[in-house]
Amino acid sequence: MAYQEVTTTGYGTRVGNSFKAIGAGFILFCIGTVLLWWNEGRAVKTEKLLDEAGNAYVEMTDPNKKDASLEGELICGTALATTEDSLSDSQFGIGTKAIALRRSVEYYQWVEHTQEKHEDKMGGKEVTTTTYTYSKEWVSSPIESASFHDPAYQNKNMVLTTLDDAEQYAENVSFGAYKLSESLIRYISSNEPLDVAISEDLLKQLDKTTRIAYERFHGTGKQAEQLAETAVLTDSAKVAADSLQAINDSLIANAEHKKDLDYIHQAGSVLYFGRVPGSPEIGDVRVTFEKVVPAKVTVMAVVDGDSFKPFKAKNGKRFQTLVMGKKSGDEIIDAEKEANTMLSWILRIIGVLLVIGGLRGIFGFMETLLKVVPFVANIFGWGVGIVCTVIGLVWSLIIIALAWLFYRPLLGITLLALSGFLIWVFAFKGKDKLKELAASRRQ
């Protein structure tokens, strides 16, 4: 059931807060402006880097043989990335030959969700109704439930154990006759589940400590049995049950193991802390292991002896990449350009929104002053919103245009002309429209 809190903010407090928001709005406005300028420079420099790299690279036809003529050249080659290094998770005694070994940990917890509803009252007061709802979910870290707003859910969370995510990479990864650098190794994404085989002694030790933690929270003996028998699967638990079907199948097939270990379950790539993997309880923990296996990859980087280093463009920007599978140099460059364009537009949108939000913060006090009559304030606020949006867009276009004048003069002049046109339409045409409306009313 949802839990609600209702708070009332007085008119004086709201006006005071709105004046305080002017400073925050100015900061947002400045951040958005700087972001817009920086982003255009970043985009142009990256584009020039990629153009230079696209014209400079040569195909490495046979990475399995070292070619002295390629020393210092930007190459594009495809080969099998492989390693003979053995990696291990010392905490669980798990080892394998792989390019990378990863351990990810999830906790089954109560999660608090918040939704607010604001209502203006005559006289300038604001009534805020905050609704808190709770659901059981798998999360990446334990949640402190003592701070939950609903007393019924406070201190309801616990964990059977706490573990850290872990990741390690092989030091020696071959690319034909060459060796991949550490930064290139991290691009490899040929992930596969790692079937775990933990020693019986360690499993029994983990089972013992997990039992103690479980019984401390849930109770002992029949209390724990009744709790497990009456557990109801929520939607998220049903999803968890589906995702851990392999564990349940393994437990059924290995009944003796299940009798010995009531709180630790091992199946496939998952180590589960809890009574029943298919019906999780608060505090359950699941640990998933995966490895990065040898795979065919394409590298674009500068040959540096028996390894690789980033390509440095004339503008000082650096570039190197590794992609999965076989790709041509042109395909890689085109994909990088598309990513650069996408990032540019994302940052532009964020910058524009920051500028508009900053202006709303700066001029928001004007709307708040009229909150004594909510209907009037809402109409005025709508108008302020439009004005701030138009000014924010024009300002953003001017900043982008000025940046392009610095980096791309031709496009910059075009944008400045567009900004001037918008100002003319808004300032002069809008004024003419108001005169027409006034004249029509007098008639």
Coordinates of C-alpha atoms in Angstrom, one line a residue, residues 2-342:
A2 CA 1.3 3.5 -0.8
Y3 CA 2.5 5.8 1.9
Q4 CA 1.9 9.5 1.6
E5 CA 3.3 12.6 3.2
V6 CA 1.7 16.1 2.8
T7 CA 3.7 19.2 3.3
T8 CA 2.7 22.9 3.0
T9 CA 5.1 25.6 2.0
G10 CA 4.1 29.2 2.9
Y11 CA 4.1 32.1 0.4
G12 CA 7.0 33.8 2.0
T13 CA 9.2 30.7 2.0
R14 CA 8.4 30.1 -1.7
V15 CA 9.3 33.7 -2.6
G16 CA 12.6 33.3 -0.6
N17 CA 13.4 30.0 -2.3
S18 CA 12.7 31.5 -5.8
F19 CA 15.2 34.3 -5.1
K20 CA 17.7 31.8 -4.0
A21 CA 17.1 29.9 -7.2
I22 CA 18.4 32.9 -9.2
G23 CA 21.9 31.9 -8.4
A24 CA 21.4 28.3 -9.3
G25 CA 19.7 29.4 -12.5
F26 CA 22.7 31.6 -13.4
I27 CA 25.1 28.7 -12.8
L28 CA 23.0 26.4 -15.0
F29 CA 22.9 29.0 -17.7
C30 CA 26.7 29.4 -17.6
I31 CA 27.3 25.6 -17.6
G32 CA 25.0 25.2 -20.6
T33 CA 26.7 28.0 -22.5
V34 CA 30.2 26.5 -21.8
L35 CA 29.0 23.1 -22.7
L36 CA 27.6 24.3 -26.1
W37 CA 30.9 26.1 -26.9
W38 CA 33.1 23.2 -25.8
N39 CA 31.0 20.6 -27.6
E40 CA 31.3 22.4 -31.0
G41 CA 35.1 22.5 -30.6
R42 CA 35.2 18.8 -29.6
A43 CA 33.1 17.8 -32.5
V44 CA 35.2 19.7 -35.1
K45 CA 38.5 18.5 -33.7
T46 CA 37.2 14.9 -33.6
E47 CA 35.9 15.2 -37.2
K48 CA 39.3 16.5 -38.4
L49 CA 41.0 13.7 -36.5
L50 CA 38.9 11.0 -38.2
D51 CA 39.4 12.6 -41.6
E52 CA 43.1 12.6 -41.0
A53 CA 43.1 9.0 -39.8
G54 CA 40.9 7.9 -42.7
N55 CA 43.4 9.3 -45.2
A56 CA 46.5 8.0 -43.3
Y57 CA 45.7 4.3 -42.4
V58 CA 47.0 1.4 -44.3
E59 CA 45.7 -2.2 -44.4
M60 CA 47.6 -4.7 -42.4
T61 CA 47.2 -7.7 -44.7
D62 CA 48.8 -10.3 -42.5
P63 CA 48.9 -9.6 -38.8
N64 CA 50.5 -13.0 -38.1
K65 CA 53.8 -11.8 -39.5
K66 CA 55.7 -8.7 -38.3
D67 CA 56.3 -6.2 -41.0
A68 CA 59.0 -3.7 -40.3
S69 CA 57.7 -1.3 -43.0
L70 CA 54.6 -0.8 -40.9
E71 CA 56.5 0.6 -37.9
G72 CA 54.9 4.0 -37.0
E73 CA 52.1 3.6 -39.4
L74 CA 48.4 3.8 -38.6
I75 CA 47.1 0.3 -39.6
C76 CA 43.8 -1.5 -39.8
G77 CA 44.1 -5.2 -39.4
T78 CA 42.0 -8.2 -38.4
A79 CA 43.2 -11.2 -36.4
L80 CA 42.3 -13.5 -33.5
A81 CA 42.8 -11.9 -30.1
T82 CA 43.9 -14.7 -27.8
T83 CA 45.9 -15.3 -24.6
E84 CA 47.6 -18.0 -22.6
D85 CA 47.2 -16.1 -19.3
S86 CA 45.3 -17.7 -16.5
L87 CA 43.1 -15.5 -14.4
S88 CA 41.6 -16.4 -11.0
D89 CA 39.1 -15.1 -8.5
S90 CA 41.0 -15.8 -5.3
Q91 CA 38.0 -15.2 -3.0
F92 CA 36.1 -18.2 -4.6
G93 CA 39.0 -20.2 -5.9
I94 CA 37.8 -19.9 -9.5
G95 CA 40.3 -19.9 -12.3
T96 CA 40.3 -20.0 -16.1
K97 CA 42.3 -19.1 -19.1
A98 CA 40.7 -16.0 -20.5
I99 CA 41.2 -12.4 -21.7
A100 CA 39.2 -11.1 -18.8
L101 CA 37.4 -12.5 -15.7
R102 CA 34.4 -10.6 -14.2
R103 CA 32.3 -11.1 -11.1
S104 CA 29.0 -9.2 -10.7
V105 CA 27.0 -9.1 -7.5
E106 CA 23.3 -8.4 -7.0
Y107 CA 21.2 -8.1 -3.9
Y108 CA 17.4 -8.7 -3.4
Q109 CA 16.1 -5.6 -1.6
W110 CA 13.1 -3.4 -0.9
V111 CA 13.4 -0.3 -3.1
E112 CA 11.6 3.0 -2.4
H113 CA 10.0 4.9 -5.2
T114 CA 8.9 8.5 -4.9
Q115 CA 6.3 10.5 -6.8
E116 CA 5.4 14.1 -6.0
K117 CA 2.3 16.2 -6.8
H118 CA 2.3 20.0 -6.3
E119 CA -0.8 22.0 -5.9
D120 CA -1.0 25.8 -5.6
K121 CA -3.5 27.3 -3.1
M122 CA -5.0 30.8 -2.9
G123 CA -2.7 33.1 -0.9
G124 CA 0.4 31.6 -2.3
K125 CA 0.8 28.4 -0.4
E126 CA 1.9 25.2 -2.0
V127 CA 0.7 21.8 -0.9
T128 CA 3.1 18.9 -1.9
T129 CA 1.8 15.4 -1.7
T130 CA 4.6 12.8 -1.8
T131 CA 3.7 9.2 -2.5
Y132 CA 6.1 6.4 -1.5
T133 CA 5.8 3.0 -2.9
Y134 CA 7.9 -0.1 -2.4
S135 CA 8.9 -3.1 -4.5
K136 CA 11.3 -6.0 -4.2
E137 CA 14.0 -5.8 -6.8
W138 CA 17.5 -7.0 -7.7
V139 CA 19.9 -4.2 -7.2
S140 CA 23.7 -3.7 -7.6
S141 CA 24.3 -2.6 -4.0
P142 CA 22.6 -3.0 -0.6
I143 CA 19.9 -0.4 0.2
E144 CA 19.8 1.2 3.6
S145 CA 16.1 0.9 4.6
A146 CA 16.4 2.7 7.9
S147 CA 15.9 6.0 5.9
F148 CA 12.7 4.8 4.2
H149 CA 9.8 7.2 4.8
D150 CA 7.1 4.5 5.5
P151 CA 7.8 3.2 9.0
A152 CA 6.3 -0.2 8.0
Y153 CA 9.3 -0.7 5.6
Q154 CA 12.0 0.8 7.8
N155 CA 14.8 -1.7 8.7
K156 CA 13.3 -4.3 6.4
N157 CA 16.4 -4.8 4.3
M158 CA 19.3 -7.0 5.1
V159 CA 21.9 -9.0 3.1
L160 CA 23.2 -12.5 3.7
T161 CA 26.6 -11.3 2.7
T162 CA 28.4 -8.4 1.0
L163 CA 30.7 -8.8 -1.9
D164 CA 32.4 -6.5 -4.3
D165 CA 32.2 -6.6 -8.1
A166 CA 35.5 -7.6 -9.5
E167 CA 37.2 -7.4 -12.9
Q168 CA 40.7 -8.4 -14.1
Y169 CA 42.4 -8.6 -17.5
A170 CA 45.1 -10.7 -18.9
E171 CA 48.4 -8.9 -19.3
N172 CA 49.4 -10.7 -22.5
V173 CA 46.9 -10.8 -25.3
S174 CA 48.2 -11.7 -28.7
F175 CA 47.0 -10.2 -32.0
G176 CA 48.6 -12.4 -34.6
A177 CA 52.4 -11.7 -34.2
Y178 CA 51.7 -8.6 -32.1
K179 CA 50.6 -7.8 -28.6
L180 CA 47.5 -5.7 -27.7
S181 CA 48.0 -2.8 -25.3
E182 CA 46.0 -2.7 -22.1
S183 CA 43.6 0.0 -23.4
L184 CA 42.8 -2.0 -26.5
I185 CA 42.2 -5.2 -24.5
R186 CA 39.4 -3.4 -22.7
Y187 CA 37.5 -3.0 -26.0
I188 CA 37.1 -6.8 -26.4
S189 CA 33.5 -7.8 -25.6
S190 CA 33.3 -11.5 -26.4
N191 CA 31.7 -12.3 -23.0
E192 CA 30.6 -15.8 -22.1
P193 CA 29.2 -17.3 -18.8
L194 CA 31.9 -19.0 -16.7
D195 CA 30.7 -22.3 -15.2
V196 CA 31.9 -22.2 -11.6
A197 CA 33.3 -25.1 -9.7
I198 CA 33.8 -24.1 -6.1
S199 CA 35.4 -26.5 -3.6
E200 CA 33.1 -28.3 -1.2
D201 CA 35.0 -27.0 1.8
L202 CA 34.5 -23.4 0.8
L203 CA 30.8 -24.0 0.0
K204 CA 30.2 -25.5 3.4
Q205 CA 31.9 -22.6 5.1
L206 CA 29.8 -20.1 3.1
D207 CA 26.7 -22.1 3.9
K208 CA 27.4 -21.9 7.6
T209 CA 28.0 -18.2 7.7
T210 CA 25.0 -17.5 5.4
R211 CA 22.8 -19.7 7.7
I212 CA 23.8 -17.6 10.7
A213 CA 23.0 -14.3 8.8
Y214 CA 19.6 -15.7 7.6
E215 CA 18.5 -17.0 11.0
R216 CA 19.6 -13.7 12.7
F217 CA 17.1 -11.8 10.5
H218 CA 14.4 -14.3 9.6
G219 CA 14.3 -16.5 12.7
T220 CA 15.3 -20.1 13.2
G221 CA 13.7 -23.6 12.8
K222 CA 10.0 -23.6 12.0
Q223 CA 9.9 -19.9 11.6
A224 CA 12.3 -19.9 8.7
E225 CA 10.5 -22.9 7.2
Q226 CA 7.1 -21.3 7.4
L227 CA 8.5 -18.1 5.9
A228 CA 9.9 -20.0 2.9
E229 CA 6.7 -22.0 2.4
T230 CA 4.5 -18.9 2.5
A231 CA 6.7 -16.7 0.3
V232 CA 4.7 -15.2 -2.6
L233 CA 6.4 -14.6 -5.9
T234 CA 6.2 -11.0 -7.0
D235 CA 6.5 -10.0 -10.6
S236 CA 10.2 -9.3 -10.1
A237 CA 10.7 -12.6 -8.3
K238 CA 9.0 -14.4 -11.2
V239 CA 11.5 -12.8 -13.6
A240 CA 14.3 -13.8 -11.3
A241 CA 12.9 -17.4 -11.2
D242 CA 12.9 -17.5 -15.0
S243 CA 16.4 -16.2 -15.2
L244 CA 17.7 -18.7 -12.7
Q245 CA 15.9 -21.8 -14.1
A246 CA 19.2 -23.4 -14.7
I247 CA 19.9 -23.2 -11.0
N248 CA 16.6 -24.9 -10.1
D249 CA 17.2 -27.7 -12.7
S250 CA 20.7 -28.3 -11.2
L251 CA 19.3 -28.5 -7.7
I252 CA 16.7 -31.0 -8.7
A253 CA 19.3 -33.1 -10.4
N254 CA 21.6 -33.0 -7.4
A255 CA 19.3 -33.7 -4.5
E256 CA 22.1 -34.8 -2.1
H257 CA 23.9 -31.5 -2.6
K258 CA 20.8 -29.7 -1.8
K259 CA 20.4 -31.5 1.5
D260 CA 23.9 -30.7 2.6
L261 CA 23.8 -27.0 1.7
D262 CA 20.6 -25.2 2.4
Y263 CA 21.7 -21.6 1.9
I264 CA 24.3 -21.8 -0.8
H265 CA 23.5 -23.0 -4.4
Q266 CA 25.9 -23.3 -7.2
A267 CA 24.7 -23.8 -10.8
G268 CA 26.2 -22.7 -14.1
S269 CA 27.7 -19.3 -13.8
V270 CA 25.8 -18.3 -10.7
L271 CA 26.5 -18.7 -7.0
Y272 CA 23.4 -18.0 -5.0
F273 CA 23.1 -17.1 -1.3
G274 CA 19.6 -17.9 -0.1
R275 CA 17.1 -20.7 0.6
V276 CA 15.3 -21.0 -2.7
P277 CA 16.8 -19.4 -5.9
G278 CA 13.5 -19.5 -7.7
S279 CA 11.7 -17.6 -4.9
P280 CA 14.1 -15.0 -3.6
E281 CA 13.7 -13.4 -0.2
I282 CA 15.0 -10.1 1.1
G283 CA 18.7 -10.3 1.7
D284 CA 19.4 -13.0 -1.0
V285 CA 22.5 -12.5 -3.0
R286 CA 23.5 -13.8 -6.4
V287 CA 26.9 -13.7 -7.9
T288 CA 27.4 -14.1 -11.6
F289 CA 30.7 -15.0 -13.2
E290 CA 31.7 -14.4 -16.8
K291 CA 34.8 -14.5 -19.0
V292 CA 36.0 -12.8 -22.1
V293 CA 37.1 -15.5 -24.6
P294 CA 39.4 -15.3 -27.6
A295 CA 37.7 -13.7 -30.6
K296 CA 38.3 -12.2 -34.0
V297 CA 38.8 -8.5 -33.8
T298 CA 39.9 -5.6 -35.9
V299 CA 42.4 -3.1 -34.7
M300 CA 43.0 0.5 -35.9
A301 CA 46.1 1.9 -34.2
V302 CA 49.7 2.8 -34.8
V303 CA 52.3 0.0 -34.9
D304 CA 54.8 0.5 -32.0
G305 CA 57.3 -2.3 -32.1
D306 CA 55.4 -5.5 -31.3
S307 CA 52.4 -3.6 -29.9
F308 CA 50.2 -0.6 -30.7
K309 CA 49.8 3.0 -29.6
P310 CA 47.2 5.7 -30.4
F311 CA 47.3 7.8 -33.6
K312 CA 48.1 11.4 -32.9
A313 CA 46.5 13.9 -35.3
K314 CA 47.9 17.4 -36.2
N315 CA 45.4 19.0 -33.8
G316 CA 46.7 16.9 -30.9
K317 CA 43.7 14.6 -30.7
R318 CA 44.5 10.8 -30.3
F319 CA 42.6 7.9 -31.8
Q320 CA 42.8 4.1 -31.6
T321 CA 40.1 1.5 -31.5
L322 CA 39.3 -2.2 -31.5
V323 CA 36.0 -3.5 -32.9
M324 CA 34.6 -7.0 -32.8
G325 CA 34.7 -9.1 -36.0
K326 CA 36.2 -8.2 -39.4
K327 CA 35.8 -4.5 -40.4
S328 CA 37.4 -2.4 -43.1
G329 CA 39.1 0.9 -42.2
D330 CA 36.4 2.9 -44.0
E331 CA 33.7 1.1 -42.0
I332 CA 35.4 1.9 -38.7
I333 CA 35.9 5.6 -39.6
D334 CA 32.3 5.9 -40.8
A335 CA 31.0 4.4 -37.6
E336 CA 33.2 6.7 -35.5
K337 CA 31.9 9.7 -37.4
E338 CA 28.3 8.6 -36.8
A339 CA 29.1 8.2 -33.1
N340 CA 30.7 11.7 -33.1
T341 CA 27.6 13.2 -34.7
M342 CA 25.3 11.5 -32.3

